Coordinates of C-alpha atoms and ligand atoms in Angstrom, one line a residue:
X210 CA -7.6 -9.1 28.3
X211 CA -11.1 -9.4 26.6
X212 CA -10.2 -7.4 23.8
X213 CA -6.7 -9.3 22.8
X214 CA -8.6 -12.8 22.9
X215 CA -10.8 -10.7 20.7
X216 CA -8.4 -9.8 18.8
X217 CA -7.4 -13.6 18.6
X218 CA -10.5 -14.8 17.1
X219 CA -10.9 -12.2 14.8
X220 CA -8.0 -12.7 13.5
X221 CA -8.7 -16.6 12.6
X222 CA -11.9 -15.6 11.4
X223 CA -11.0 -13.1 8.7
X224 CA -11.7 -14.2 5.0
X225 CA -8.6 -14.4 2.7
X226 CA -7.1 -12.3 0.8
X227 CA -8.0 -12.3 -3.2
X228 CA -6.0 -14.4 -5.7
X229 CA -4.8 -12.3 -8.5
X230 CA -5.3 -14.7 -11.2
X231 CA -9.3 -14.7 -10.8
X232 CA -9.5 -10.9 -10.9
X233 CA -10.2 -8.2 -13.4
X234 CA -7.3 -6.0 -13.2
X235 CA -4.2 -7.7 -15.1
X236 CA -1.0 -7.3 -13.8
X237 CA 2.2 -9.0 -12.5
X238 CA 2.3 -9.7 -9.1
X239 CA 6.2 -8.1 -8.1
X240 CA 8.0 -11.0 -7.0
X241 CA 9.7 -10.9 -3.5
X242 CA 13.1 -9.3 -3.5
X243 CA 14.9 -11.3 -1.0
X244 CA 17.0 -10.1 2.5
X245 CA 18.8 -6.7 2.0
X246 CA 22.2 -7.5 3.2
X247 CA 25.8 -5.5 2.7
X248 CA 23.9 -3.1 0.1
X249 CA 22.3 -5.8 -2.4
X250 CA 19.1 -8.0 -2.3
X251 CA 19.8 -12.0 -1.7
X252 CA 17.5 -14.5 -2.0
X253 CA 16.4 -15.3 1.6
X254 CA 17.6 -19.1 3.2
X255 CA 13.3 -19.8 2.9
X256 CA 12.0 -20.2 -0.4
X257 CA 8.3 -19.1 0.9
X258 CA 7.1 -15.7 0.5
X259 CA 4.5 -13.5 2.3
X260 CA 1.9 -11.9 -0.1
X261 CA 1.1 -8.0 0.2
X262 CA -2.4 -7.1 -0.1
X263 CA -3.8 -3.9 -1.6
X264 CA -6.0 -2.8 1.4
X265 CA -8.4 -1.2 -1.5
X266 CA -9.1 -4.2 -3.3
X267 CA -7.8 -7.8 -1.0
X268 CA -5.8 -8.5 -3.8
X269 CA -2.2 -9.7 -3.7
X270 CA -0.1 -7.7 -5.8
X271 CA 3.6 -8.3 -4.6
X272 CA 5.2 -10.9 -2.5
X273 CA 8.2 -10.8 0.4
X274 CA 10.8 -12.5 1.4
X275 CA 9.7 -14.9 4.4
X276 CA 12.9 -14.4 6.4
X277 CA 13.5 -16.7 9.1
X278 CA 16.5 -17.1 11.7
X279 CA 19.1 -18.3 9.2
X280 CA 18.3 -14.4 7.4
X281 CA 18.5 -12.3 10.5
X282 CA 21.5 -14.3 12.0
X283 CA 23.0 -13.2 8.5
X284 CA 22.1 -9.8 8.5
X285 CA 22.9 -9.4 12.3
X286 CA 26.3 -10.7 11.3
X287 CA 26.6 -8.3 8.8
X288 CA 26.0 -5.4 10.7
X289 CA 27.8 -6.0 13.5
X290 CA 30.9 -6.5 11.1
X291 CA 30.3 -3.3 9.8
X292 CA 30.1 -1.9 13.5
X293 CA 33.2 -3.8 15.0
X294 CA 35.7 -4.0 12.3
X295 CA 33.9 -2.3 8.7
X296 CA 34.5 1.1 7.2
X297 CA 31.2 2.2 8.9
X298 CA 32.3 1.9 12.3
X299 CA 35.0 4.3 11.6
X300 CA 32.7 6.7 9.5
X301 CA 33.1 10.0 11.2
X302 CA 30.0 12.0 12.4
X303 CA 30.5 14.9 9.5
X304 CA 30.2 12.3 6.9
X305 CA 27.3 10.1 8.8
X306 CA 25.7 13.3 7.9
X307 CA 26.3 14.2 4.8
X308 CA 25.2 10.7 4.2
X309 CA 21.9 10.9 5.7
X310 CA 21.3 14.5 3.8
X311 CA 22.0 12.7 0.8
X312 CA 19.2 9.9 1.5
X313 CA 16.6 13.1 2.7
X314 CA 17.6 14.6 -1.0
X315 CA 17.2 10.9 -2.5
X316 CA 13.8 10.8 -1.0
X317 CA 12.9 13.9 -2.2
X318 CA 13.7 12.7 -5.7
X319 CA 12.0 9.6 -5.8
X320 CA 9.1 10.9 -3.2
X321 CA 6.2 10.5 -6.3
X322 CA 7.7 7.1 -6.7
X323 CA 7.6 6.6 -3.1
X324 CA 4.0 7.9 -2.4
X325 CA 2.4 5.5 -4.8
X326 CA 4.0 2.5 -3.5
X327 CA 3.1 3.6 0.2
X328 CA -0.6 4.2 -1.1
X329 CA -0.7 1.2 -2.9
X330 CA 0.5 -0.9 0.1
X331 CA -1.5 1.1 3.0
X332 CA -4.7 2.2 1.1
X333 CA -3.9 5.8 2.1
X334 CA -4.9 8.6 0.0
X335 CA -2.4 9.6 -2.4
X336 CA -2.1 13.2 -0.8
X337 CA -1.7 11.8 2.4
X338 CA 1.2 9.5 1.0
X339 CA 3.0 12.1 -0.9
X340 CA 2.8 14.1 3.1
X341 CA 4.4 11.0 4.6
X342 CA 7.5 11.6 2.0
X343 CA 7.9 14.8 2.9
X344 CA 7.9 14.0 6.8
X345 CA 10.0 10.7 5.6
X346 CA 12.7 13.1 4.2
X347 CA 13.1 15.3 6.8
X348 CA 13.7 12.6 9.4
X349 CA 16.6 12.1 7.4
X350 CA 17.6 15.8 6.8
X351 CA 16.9 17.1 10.4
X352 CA 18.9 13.9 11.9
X353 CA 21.7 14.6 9.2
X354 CA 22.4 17.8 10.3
X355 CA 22.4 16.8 13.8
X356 CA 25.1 14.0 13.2
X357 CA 28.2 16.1 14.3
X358 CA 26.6 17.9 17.1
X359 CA 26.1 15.7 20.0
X360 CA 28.8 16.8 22.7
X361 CA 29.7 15.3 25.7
X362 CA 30.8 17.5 29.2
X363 CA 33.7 17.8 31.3
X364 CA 33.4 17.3 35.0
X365 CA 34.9 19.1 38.3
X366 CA 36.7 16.7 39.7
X367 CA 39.3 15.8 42.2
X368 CA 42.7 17.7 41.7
X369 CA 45.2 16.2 39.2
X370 CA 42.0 14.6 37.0
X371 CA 40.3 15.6 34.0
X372 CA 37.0 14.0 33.1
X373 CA 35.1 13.8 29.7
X374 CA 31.6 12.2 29.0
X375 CA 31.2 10.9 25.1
X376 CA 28.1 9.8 23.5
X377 CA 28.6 6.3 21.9
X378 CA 26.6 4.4 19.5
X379 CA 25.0 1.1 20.9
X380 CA 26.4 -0.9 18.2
X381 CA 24.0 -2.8 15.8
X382 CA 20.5 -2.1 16.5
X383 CA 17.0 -3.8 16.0
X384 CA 14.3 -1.6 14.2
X385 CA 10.5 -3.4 14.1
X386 CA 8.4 -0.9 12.2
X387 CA 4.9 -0.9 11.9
X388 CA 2.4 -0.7 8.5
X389 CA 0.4 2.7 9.9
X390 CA 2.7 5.1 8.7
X391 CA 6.0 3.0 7.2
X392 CA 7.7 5.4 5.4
X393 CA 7.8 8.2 8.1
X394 CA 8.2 5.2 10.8
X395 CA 11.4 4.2 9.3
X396 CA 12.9 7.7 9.2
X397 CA 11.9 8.4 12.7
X398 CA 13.3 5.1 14.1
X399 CA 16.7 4.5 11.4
X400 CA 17.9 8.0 10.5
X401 CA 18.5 8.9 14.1
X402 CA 20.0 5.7 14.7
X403 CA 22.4 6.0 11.5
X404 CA 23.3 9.6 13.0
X405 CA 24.7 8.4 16.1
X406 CA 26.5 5.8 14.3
X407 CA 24.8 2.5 14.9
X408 CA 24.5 -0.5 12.4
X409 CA 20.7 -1.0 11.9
X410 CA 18.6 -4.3 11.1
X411 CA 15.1 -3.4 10.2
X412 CA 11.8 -5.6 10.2
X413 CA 8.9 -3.6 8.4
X414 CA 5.8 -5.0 8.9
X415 CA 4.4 -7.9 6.7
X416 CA 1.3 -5.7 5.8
X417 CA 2.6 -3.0 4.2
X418 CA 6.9 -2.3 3.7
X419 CA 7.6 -2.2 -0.2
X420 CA 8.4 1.6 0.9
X421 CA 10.9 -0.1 3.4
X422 CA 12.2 -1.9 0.5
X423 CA 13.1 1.2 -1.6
X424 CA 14.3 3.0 1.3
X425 CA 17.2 0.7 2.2
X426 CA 18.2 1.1 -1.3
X427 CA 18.6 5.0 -1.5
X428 CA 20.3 4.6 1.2
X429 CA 22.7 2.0 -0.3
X430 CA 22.9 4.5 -3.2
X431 CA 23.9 7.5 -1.0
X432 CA 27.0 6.0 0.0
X433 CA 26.4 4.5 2.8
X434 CA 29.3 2.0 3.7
X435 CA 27.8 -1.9 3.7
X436 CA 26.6 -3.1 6.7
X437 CA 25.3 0.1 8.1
X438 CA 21.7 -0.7 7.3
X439 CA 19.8 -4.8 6.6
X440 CA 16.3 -5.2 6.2
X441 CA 14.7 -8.8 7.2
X442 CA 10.7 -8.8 5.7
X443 CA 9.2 -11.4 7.0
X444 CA 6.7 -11.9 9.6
X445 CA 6.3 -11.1 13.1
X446 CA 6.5 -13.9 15.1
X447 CA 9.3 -15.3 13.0
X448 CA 12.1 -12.6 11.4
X449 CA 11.0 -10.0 14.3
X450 CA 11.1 -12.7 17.1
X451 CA 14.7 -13.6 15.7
X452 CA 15.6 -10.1 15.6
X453 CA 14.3 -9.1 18.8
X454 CA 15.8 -12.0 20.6
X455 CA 19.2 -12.4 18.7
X456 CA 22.3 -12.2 21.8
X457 CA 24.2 -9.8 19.2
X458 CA 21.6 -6.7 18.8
X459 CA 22.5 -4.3 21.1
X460 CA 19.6 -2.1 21.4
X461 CA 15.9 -2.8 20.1
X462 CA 13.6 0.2 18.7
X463 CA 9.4 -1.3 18.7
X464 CA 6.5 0.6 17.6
X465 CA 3.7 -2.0 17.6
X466 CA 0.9 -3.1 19.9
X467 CA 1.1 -3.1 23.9
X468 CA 0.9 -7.3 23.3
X469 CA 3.7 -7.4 21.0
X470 CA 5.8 -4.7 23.5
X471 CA 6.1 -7.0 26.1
X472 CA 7.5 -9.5 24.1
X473 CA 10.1 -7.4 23.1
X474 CA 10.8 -5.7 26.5
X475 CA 10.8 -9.8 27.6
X476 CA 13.6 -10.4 24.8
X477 CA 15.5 -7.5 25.5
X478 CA 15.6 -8.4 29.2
X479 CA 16.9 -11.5 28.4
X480 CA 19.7 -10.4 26.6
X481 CA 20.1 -7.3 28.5
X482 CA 19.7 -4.7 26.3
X483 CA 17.5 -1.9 26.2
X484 CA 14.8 -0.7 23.9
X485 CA 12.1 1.9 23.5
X486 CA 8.4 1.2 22.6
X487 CA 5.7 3.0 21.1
X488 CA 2.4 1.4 21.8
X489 CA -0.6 3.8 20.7
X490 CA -2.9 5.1 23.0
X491 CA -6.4 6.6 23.4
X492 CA -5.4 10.1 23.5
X493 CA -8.3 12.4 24.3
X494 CA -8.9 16.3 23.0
X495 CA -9.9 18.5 26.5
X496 CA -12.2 21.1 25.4
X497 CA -13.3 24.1 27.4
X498 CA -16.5 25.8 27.4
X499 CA -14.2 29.2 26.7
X500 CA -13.0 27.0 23.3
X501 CA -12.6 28.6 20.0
X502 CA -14.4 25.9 18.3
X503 CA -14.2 26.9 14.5
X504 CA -10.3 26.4 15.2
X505 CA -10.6 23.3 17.6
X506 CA -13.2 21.0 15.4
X507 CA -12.1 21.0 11.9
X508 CA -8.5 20.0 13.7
X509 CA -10.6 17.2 15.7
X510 CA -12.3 16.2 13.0
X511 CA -9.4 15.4 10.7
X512 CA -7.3 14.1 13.1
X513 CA -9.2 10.9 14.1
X514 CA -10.5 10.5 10.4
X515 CA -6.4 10.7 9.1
X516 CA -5.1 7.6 7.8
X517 CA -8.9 5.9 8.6
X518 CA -8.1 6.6 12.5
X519 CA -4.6 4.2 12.2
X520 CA -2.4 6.7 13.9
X521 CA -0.9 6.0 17.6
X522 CA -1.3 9.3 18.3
X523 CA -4.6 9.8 17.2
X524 CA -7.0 12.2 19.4
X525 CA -9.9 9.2 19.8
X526 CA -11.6 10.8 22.8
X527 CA -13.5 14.2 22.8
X528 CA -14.0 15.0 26.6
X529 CA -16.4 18.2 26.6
X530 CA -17.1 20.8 29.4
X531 CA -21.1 19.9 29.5
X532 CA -22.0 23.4 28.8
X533 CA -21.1 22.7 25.3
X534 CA -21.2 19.9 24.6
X535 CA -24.7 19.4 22.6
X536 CA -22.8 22.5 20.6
X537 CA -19.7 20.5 19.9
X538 CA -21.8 17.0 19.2
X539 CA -23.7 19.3 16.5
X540 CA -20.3 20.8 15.2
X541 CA -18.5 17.0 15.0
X542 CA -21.4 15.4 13.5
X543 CA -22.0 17.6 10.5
X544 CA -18.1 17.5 9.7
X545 CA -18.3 13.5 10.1
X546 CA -21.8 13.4 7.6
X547 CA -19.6 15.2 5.2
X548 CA -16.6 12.9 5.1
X549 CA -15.8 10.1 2.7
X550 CA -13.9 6.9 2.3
X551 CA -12.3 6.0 -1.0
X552 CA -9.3 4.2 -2.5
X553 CA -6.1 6.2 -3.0
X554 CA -6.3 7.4 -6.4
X555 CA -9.6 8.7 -5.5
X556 CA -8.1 11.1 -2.6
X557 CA -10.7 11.8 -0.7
X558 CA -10.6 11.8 3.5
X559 CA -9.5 8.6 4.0
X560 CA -8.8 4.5 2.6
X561 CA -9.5 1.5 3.8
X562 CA -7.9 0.1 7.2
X563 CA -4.7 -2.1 6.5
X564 CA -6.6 -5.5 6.5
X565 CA -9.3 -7.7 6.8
X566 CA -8.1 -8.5 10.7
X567 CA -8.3 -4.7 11.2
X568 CA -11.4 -4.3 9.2
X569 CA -13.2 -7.2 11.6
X570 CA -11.6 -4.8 14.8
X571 CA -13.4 -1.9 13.4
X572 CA -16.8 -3.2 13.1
X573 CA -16.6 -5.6 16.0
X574 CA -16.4 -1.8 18.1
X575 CA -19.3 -0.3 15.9
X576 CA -21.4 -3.7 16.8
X577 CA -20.7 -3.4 20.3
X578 CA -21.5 0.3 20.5
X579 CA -24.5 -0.8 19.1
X580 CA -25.4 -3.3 21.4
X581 CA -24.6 -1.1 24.7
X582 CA -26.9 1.6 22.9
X583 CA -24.4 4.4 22.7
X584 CA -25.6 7.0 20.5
X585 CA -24.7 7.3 17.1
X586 CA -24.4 11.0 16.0
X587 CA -23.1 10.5 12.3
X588 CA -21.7 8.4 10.0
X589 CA -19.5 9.3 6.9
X590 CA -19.9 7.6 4.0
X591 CA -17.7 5.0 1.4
X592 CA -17.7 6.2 -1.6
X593 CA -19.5 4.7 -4.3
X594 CA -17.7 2.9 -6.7
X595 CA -14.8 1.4 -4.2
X596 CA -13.7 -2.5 -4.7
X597 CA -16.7 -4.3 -2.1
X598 CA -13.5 -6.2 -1.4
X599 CA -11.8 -3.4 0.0
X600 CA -10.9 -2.8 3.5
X601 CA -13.2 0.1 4.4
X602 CA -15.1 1.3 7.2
X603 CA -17.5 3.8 7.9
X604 CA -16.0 6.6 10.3
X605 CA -18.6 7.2 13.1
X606 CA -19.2 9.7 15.8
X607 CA -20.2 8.3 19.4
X608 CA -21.8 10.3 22.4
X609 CA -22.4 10.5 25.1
X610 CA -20.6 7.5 25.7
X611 CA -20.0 5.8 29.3
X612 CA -16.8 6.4 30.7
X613 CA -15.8 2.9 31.4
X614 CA -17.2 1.7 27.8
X615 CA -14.8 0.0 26.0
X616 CA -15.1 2.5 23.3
X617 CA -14.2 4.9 25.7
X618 CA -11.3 2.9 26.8
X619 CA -9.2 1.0 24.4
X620 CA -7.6 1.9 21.5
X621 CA -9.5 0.9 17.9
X622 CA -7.1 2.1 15.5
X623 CA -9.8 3.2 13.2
X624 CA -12.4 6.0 12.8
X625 CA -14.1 6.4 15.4
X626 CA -14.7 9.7 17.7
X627 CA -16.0 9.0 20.9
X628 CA -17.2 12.0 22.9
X629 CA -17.4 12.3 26.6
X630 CA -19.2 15.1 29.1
X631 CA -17.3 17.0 32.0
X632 CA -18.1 18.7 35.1
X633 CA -15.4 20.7 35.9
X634 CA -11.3 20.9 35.3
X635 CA -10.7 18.6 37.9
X636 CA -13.0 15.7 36.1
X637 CA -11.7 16.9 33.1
X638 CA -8.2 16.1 34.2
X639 CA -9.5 12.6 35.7
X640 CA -11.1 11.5 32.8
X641 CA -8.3 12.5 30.7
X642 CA -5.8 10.3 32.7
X643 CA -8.6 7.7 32.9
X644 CA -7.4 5.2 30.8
X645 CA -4.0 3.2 30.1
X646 CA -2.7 5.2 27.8
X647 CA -0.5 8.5 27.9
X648 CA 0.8 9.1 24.6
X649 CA -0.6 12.5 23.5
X650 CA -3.4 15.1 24.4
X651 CA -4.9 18.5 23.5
X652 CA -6.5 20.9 25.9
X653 CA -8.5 24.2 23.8
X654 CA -8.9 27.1 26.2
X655 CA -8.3 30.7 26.1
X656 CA -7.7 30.9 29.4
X657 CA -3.5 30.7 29.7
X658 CA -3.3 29.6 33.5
X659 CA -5.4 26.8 33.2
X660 CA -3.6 25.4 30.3
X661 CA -0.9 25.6 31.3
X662 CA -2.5 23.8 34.8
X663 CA -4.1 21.5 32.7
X664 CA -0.9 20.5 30.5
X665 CA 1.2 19.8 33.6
X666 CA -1.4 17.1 35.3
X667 CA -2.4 15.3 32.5
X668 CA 0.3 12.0 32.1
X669 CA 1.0 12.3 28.1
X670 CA 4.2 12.3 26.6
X671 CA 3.0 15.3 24.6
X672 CA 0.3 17.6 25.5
X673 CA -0.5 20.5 22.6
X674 CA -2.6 23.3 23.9
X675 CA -5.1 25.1 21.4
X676 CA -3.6 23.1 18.4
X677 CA -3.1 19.5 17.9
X678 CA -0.7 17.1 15.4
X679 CA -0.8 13.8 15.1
X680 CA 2.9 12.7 16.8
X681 CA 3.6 16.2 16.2
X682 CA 6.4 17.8 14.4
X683 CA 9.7 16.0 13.9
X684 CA 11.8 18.4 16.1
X685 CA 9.4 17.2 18.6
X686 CA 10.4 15.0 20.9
X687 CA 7.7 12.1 21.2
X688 CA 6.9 9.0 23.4
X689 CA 4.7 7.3 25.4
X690 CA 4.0 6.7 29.1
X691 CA 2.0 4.1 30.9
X692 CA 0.9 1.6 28.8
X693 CA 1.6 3.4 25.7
X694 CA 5.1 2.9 26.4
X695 CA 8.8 4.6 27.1
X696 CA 11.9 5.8 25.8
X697 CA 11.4 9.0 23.3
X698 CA 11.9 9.4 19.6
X699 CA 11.6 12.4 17.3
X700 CA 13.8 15.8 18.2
X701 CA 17.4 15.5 19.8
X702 CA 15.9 13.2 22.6
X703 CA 15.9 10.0 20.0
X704 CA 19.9 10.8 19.6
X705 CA 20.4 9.9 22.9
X706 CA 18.1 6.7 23.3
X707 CA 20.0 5.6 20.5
X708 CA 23.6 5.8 22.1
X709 CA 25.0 5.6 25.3
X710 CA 27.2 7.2 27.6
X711 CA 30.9 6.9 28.7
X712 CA 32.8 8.8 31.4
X713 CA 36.3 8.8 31.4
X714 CA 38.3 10.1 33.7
X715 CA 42.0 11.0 33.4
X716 CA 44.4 11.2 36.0
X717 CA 47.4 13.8 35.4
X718 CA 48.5 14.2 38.5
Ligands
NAP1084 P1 1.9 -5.7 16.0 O1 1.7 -7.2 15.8 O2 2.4 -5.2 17.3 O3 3.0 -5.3 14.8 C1 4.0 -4.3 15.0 C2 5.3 -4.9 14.4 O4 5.8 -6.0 15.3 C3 5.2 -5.5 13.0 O5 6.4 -5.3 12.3 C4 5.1 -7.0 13.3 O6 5.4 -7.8 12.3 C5 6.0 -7.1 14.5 N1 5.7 -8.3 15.3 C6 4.6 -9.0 15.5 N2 4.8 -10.0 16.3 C7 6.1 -10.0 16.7 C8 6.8 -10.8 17.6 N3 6.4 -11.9 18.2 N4 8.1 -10.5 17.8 C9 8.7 -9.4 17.1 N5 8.0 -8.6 16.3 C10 6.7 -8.9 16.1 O7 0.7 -4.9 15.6 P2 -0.5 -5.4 14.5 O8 -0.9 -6.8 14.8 O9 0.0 -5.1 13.2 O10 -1.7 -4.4 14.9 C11 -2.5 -4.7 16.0 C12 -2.8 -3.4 16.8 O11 -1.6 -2.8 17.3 C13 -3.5 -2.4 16.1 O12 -4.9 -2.6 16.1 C14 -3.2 -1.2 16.9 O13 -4.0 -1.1 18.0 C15 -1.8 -1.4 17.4 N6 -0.8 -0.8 16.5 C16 -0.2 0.3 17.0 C17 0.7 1.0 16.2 C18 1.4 2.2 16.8 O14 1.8 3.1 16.0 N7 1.6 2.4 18.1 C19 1.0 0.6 15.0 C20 0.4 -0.6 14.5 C21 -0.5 -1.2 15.3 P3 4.2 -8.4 11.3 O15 3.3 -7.2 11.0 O16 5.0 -8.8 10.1 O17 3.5 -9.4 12.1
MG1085 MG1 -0.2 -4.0 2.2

């Protein structure tokens, strides 16, 4: 509770974002395109627009629409036309496919294109952008190929009946994306919902979703019938409120913050509906004294320091059998003395964080470690020449630090490695499961029995052994438990959180 009033103030304190007119660079801000409704951009009922920020500089550089209720109510009208009586209601699985292969091959063209915008907007390094488009298009090719292959059963039943399970689309459902990884989060949330058929209204988030904006488009141009997808920019408390709460979305896909969850799970109670959420987490790494460490610390490393720690599934706690640990400390801190943060074009380890709210977050964490005297063991460094304006932080490695230290604890959503002693496996197991979160873990032994011992207590919704990626591989299913959330995305599991099942039984007699 401390840390969201935190988050609060913050928030209101932040400085604002640069004017373009009074900087060096010249170039026109893009206007805002409008709500994407029925294939083609309208202007949105509000005449306000929301700036977009380059993280690297604070300067505005595009606008969006502002969408409010009057928006979403269109484009939830829309869809569900499309759904209940349009040509994409009656789309048949082989050709939902083909469609969606066609948008992975779009992406694919365009992915350069893509890749700058997503940098641009996020601060990510290029390199990492142009991996997000290649993730980004298999969403839609593995979820293409999938479209015609979701069969329902027969049961035994009494004599004279004959009864038949089919999966069903939902019907129009909500997609509130957010600005970590927006690309890749609108593949993993929209393809599989376009494969099973649904109608989809999407609300990227106001801090970075121009990459939302082309997106809709290819798939506009891939022959996707109108209807089938709206997007609703805008901001959060506004277009997503409406979205989340409007009586004719049948379904409601959130990957966000736990604060912002609820409100959705509240919404989606009140209308009945269900949803998944995706709400981050504190995921730790569980390394062994028997650990190969030249495999397991480079992957540590990386991991945390990846899109400037901004990853749900990032591995932000390094719990370390004691015998070596002061070997693993030595390991983690000349890899984090060697890594630098720089803008995009300059491709180096990581960006900036998305904003100056996030920026605050960051540093509010490094002056509290600071304050509780928790060790500093290295710092990385921002590279010389960056915009002062810019968004960046300096990615630090923490230990020991105390296990109920709110470093140790909550999630910071930026670069910072916090490493943590253990006695044995069964502290190693208590201190994994120690905090709120159980999105993702690692445990690095060579010994088979006890990873696999390890795996089965620890309350993740993915646990990699020896290895570790960040919200793993796309075949993968993927999703949270305790307070990092429910419901699963990624692999063939997201097919059926996005449709639902009916039985029907036949009498013949
Ligand atoms: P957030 O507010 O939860 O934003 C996530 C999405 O929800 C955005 O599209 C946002 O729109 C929308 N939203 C915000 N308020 C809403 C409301 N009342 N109703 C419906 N939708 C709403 O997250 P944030 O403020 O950007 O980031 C805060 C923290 O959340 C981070 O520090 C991090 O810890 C966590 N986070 C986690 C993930 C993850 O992958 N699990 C991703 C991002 C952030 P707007 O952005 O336009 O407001
Ligand atoms: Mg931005």
């Amino acid at each position: 509770m401390a840390a969201n009033i935190e988050r609060m103030s913050m928030a209101q304190a932040v400085p604002a974002p640069r004017a373009f007119a009074g900087a060096a660079q010249s170039f026109a801000v893009q206007p805002a395109k409008g709500v994407f409704i029925e294939n083609r951009w309208r202007p949105a009922h509000s005449q306000n627009a929301v700036d977009v920020v380059d993280p690297a500089t604070g300067i505005v550089f595009a606008q969006i629409a502002d969408c409010g209720r009057e928006d979403v109510n269109a484009a939830v009208a829309a869809a569900r036309r499309a759904f209940d009586q349009g040509a994409w209601g009656r789309t048949r699985p082989t050709d939902r496919g083909r469609m969606l292969a066609r948008v992975a091959e779009l992406i694919a063209r365009h992915a350069e294109e893509l890749a700058v915008i997503e940098a641009r907007d996020t601060g990510k390094p290029l390199s990492l952008a142009r991996g997000d488009m290649v993730a980004t298009a298999r969403y839609f090719e593995y979820y293409g190929g999938a479209a015609d292959k979701v069969h329902g059963d027969t049961i035994p039943y009494l004599p004279g009946f004959f009864v038949a399970t089919e999966r069903e689309a939902h019907g129009v459902t909500a997609h509130i994306i957010p600005w970590n990884y927006p690309a890749q989060m609108f593949g993993r949330t929209v393809a599989p919902a376009l494969a099973m058929g649904n109608a989809c209204v999407i609300k990227p988030a106001e801090d970075a979703c121009l990459s939302a904006h082309r997106l809709v488009e290819l798939i506009a141009e891939a022959g996707f019938p109108e209807g089938a997808v709206a997007l609703v920019p805008g901001r959060g408390e506004t277009a997503g409120a409406a979205l989340s709460g409007h009586p004719q979305i049948d379904f409601i896909s959130f990957t966000g913050s736990p604060e912002v969850g609820a409100l959705i799970q509240i919404a989606a109670a009140k209308n009945h509906v269900g949803c998944t959420l995706e709400l981050g987490g504190k995921s730790p790494h569980v390394l062994f004294a028997d650990a190969d460490l030249d495999e397991a610390l480079p992957i540590i490393g990386k991991g945390i320091v990846m899109n400037a720690g901004q990853t749900c599934s990032a591995g932000s706690r390094v719990l370390v059998e004691r015998a070596i640990y002061d070997k693993v400390a030595a390991g983690l801190a000349a890899y984090f003395t060697g890594v630098r943060a720089g803008s995009p074009e300059m491709d180096l380890d990581l960006g900036p964080v998305i904003n100056a709210a996030q920026k605050k977050r960051v540093e509010t964490f490094r002056a509290r470690a600071k304050a509780d005297g928790i060790p500093l063991l290295a710092e990385g460094s921002i590279a010389p020449g960056v915009d002062p304006a810019g968004y960046f932080v300096t990615p630090s490695l923490y230990g020991p630090v105390p296990r109920d230290n709110d470093l140790a604890c909550e999630e910071v959503f930026g670069p910072l490695l916090v490493l943590i002693p253990f006695e044995d496996e069964a502290d190693a197991i208590r201190l994994a499961n120690g905090t709120d979160y159980g999105l993702m873990a690692a445990v690095w032994t060579r010994d088979g029995n006890r990873a696999l011992r390890v795996s089965r207590r620890i309350r993740a919704g993915q646990v990699y052994v020896n290895g570790f990626g960040a919200g793993g591989g796309i075949e993968l299913p993927f999703g949270g438990m305790k307070k990092s959330g429910h419901g699963r995305e990624k692999g063939l599991e997201a097919l059926l959180e996005f449709s639902t099942l009916k039985t029907i039984i036949l009498r013949h007699g």
